[in-house]
Coordinates of C-alpha atoms in Angstrom, one line a residue:
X14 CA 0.0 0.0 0.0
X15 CA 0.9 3.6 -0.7
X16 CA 1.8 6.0 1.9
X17 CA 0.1 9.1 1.8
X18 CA 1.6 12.6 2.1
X19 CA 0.5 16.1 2.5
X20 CA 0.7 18.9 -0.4
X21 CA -0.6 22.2 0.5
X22 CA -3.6 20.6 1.8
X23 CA -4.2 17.6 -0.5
X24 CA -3.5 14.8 0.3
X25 CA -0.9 12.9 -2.5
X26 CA 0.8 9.5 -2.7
X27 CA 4.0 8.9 -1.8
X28 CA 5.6 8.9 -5.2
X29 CA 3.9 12.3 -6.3
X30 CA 4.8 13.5 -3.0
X31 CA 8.6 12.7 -4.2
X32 CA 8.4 13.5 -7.2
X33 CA 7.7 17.0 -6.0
X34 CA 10.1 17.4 -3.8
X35 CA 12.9 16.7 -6.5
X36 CA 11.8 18.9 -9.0
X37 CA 11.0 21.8 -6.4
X38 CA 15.0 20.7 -5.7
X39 CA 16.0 21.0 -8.5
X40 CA 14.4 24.1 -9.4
X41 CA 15.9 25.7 -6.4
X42 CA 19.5 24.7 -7.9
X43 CA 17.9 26.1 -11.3
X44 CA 17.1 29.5 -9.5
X45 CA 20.2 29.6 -7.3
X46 CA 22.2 33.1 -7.6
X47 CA 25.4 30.4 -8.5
X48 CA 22.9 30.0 -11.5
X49 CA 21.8 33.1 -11.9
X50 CA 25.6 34.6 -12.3
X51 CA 26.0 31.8 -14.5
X52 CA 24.2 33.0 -16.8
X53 CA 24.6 36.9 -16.7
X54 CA 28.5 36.0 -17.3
X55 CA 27.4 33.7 -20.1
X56 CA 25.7 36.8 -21.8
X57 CA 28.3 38.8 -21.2
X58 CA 31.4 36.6 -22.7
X59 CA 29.0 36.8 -26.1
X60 CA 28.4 40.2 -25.5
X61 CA 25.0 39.8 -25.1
X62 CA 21.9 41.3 -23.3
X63 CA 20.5 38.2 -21.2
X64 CA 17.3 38.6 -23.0
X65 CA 19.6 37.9 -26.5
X66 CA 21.1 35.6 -25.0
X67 CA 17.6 34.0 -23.8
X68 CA 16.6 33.9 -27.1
X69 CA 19.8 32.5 -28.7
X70 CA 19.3 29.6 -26.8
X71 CA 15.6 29.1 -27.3
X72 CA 16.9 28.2 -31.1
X73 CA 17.1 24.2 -31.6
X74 CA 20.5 23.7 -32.7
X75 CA 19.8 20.3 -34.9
X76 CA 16.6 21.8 -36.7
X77 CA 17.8 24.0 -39.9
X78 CA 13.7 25.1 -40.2
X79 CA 13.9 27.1 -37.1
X80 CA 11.6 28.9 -35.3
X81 CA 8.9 31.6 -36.9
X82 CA 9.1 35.0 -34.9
X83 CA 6.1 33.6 -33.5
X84 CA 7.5 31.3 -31.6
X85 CA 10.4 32.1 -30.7
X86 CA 8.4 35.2 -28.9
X87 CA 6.3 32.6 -26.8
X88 CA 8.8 30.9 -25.7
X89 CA 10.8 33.9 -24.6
X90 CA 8.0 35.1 -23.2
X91 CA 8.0 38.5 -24.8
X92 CA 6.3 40.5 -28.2
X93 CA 7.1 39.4 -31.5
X94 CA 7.8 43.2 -32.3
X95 CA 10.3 43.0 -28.9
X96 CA 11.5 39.9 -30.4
X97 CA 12.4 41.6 -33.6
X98 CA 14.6 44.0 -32.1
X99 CA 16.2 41.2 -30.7
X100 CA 16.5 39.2 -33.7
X101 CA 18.1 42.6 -35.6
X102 CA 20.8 42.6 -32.8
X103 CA 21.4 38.7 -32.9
X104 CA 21.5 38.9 -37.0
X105 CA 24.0 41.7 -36.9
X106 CA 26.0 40.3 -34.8
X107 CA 26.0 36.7 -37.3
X108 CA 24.9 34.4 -34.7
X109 CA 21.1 33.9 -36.6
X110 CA 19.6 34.6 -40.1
X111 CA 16.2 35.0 -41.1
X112 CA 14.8 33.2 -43.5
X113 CA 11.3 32.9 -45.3
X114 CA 9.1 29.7 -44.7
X115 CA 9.2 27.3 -47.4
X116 CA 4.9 26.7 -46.8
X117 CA 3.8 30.2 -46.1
X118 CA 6.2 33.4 -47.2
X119 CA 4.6 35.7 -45.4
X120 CA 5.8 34.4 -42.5
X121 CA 9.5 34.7 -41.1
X122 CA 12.4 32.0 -40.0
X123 CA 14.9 32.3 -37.1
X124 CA 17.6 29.9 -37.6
X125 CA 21.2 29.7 -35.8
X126 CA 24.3 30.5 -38.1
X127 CA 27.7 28.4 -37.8
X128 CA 28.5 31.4 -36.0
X129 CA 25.5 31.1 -34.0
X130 CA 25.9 26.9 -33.2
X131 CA 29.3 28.3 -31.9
X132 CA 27.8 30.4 -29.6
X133 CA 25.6 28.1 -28.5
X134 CA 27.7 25.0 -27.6
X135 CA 30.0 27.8 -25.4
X136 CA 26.8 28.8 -23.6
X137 CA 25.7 25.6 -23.1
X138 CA 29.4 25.0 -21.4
X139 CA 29.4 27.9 -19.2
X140 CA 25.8 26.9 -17.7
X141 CA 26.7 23.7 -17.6
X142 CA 29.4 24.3 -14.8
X143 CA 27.0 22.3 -12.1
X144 CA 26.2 24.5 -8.8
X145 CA 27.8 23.2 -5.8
X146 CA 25.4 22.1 -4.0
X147 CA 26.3 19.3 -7.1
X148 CA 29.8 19.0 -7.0
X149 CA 29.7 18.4 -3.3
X150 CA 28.0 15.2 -3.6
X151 CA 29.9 11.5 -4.0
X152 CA 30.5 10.3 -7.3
X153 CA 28.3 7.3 -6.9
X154 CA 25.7 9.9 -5.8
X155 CA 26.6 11.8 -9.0
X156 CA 26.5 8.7 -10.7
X157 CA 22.6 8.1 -9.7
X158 CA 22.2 11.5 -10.0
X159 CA 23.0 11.7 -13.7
X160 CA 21.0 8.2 -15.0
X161 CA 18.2 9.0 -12.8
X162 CA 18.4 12.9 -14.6
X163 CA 18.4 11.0 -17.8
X164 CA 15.8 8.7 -17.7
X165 CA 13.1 11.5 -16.5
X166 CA 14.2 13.7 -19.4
X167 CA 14.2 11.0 -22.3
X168 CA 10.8 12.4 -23.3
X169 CA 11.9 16.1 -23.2
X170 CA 14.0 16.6 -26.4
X171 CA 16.9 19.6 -25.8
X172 CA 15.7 22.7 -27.5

């Protein structure tokens, strides 16, 4: 039988309960000012604002379609016509190019550059320098850590 726990007044099973209390975890590492610094000085070492640099990343690196502005403005959270200032600074600088979609022209294409895949993959090293709450743990805990990581994201593809 499950055990029961207690989530701001519901009542949950054990596994949920869990389940919670890793992500919330997790998000707290996400969130920490270690993470937070992270990123600024990621932005910074591309010379970027950390909204561009937002954005930048939001662009799938293995996808040569892209994103319309469209999107790309959802999942930054912002305008498209914010976005497209955006764009105009990330273009100039030759990380992405616009391009016109192949199904419908009136609508517009973000796609990362060479340039721009470059920029990427060093972002994606300098947040990927783990907090240290991380590095203080064992390496069989790492270990753990990492395949158990893996597993729950297998359904969530990297952007």
């Amino acid at each position: 039988m499950q055990r029961q726990a207690e989530v701001l007044g519901e009542h949950v099973d054990e596994a949920e309960a869990l389940a919670r209390a890793a992500w919330l975890g997790m998000y707290q590492l996400f969130r920490s000012k270690e993470m937070r610094v992270a990123a600024a000085e990621s932005a910074a070492a591309l010379e970027l604002t950390e909204q561009q640099h937002f954005a930048l990343l939001a662009l799938p690196l293995d996808d040569e379609r892209g994103l319309t502005m469209r999107e790309l403005a959802e999942l930054c959270h912002t305008t498209p016509s914010y976005m497209t200032s955006m764009i105009d600074v990330l273009e100039a600088r030759g990380f992405v190019g616009r391009h016109p979609d192949p199904e419908d022209r009136r609508v517009t294409r973000v796609r990362l550059t060479i340039d721009g895949k470059g920029a990427v993959y060093r972002a994606h090293f300098r947040l990927g320098t783990p907090p240290s709450g991380l590095r203080d743990l064992s390496l069989d805990e790492l270990r753990t850590l990492s395949n158990l990581m893996a597993r729950a994201a297998e359904g969530y593809p990297w952007p």
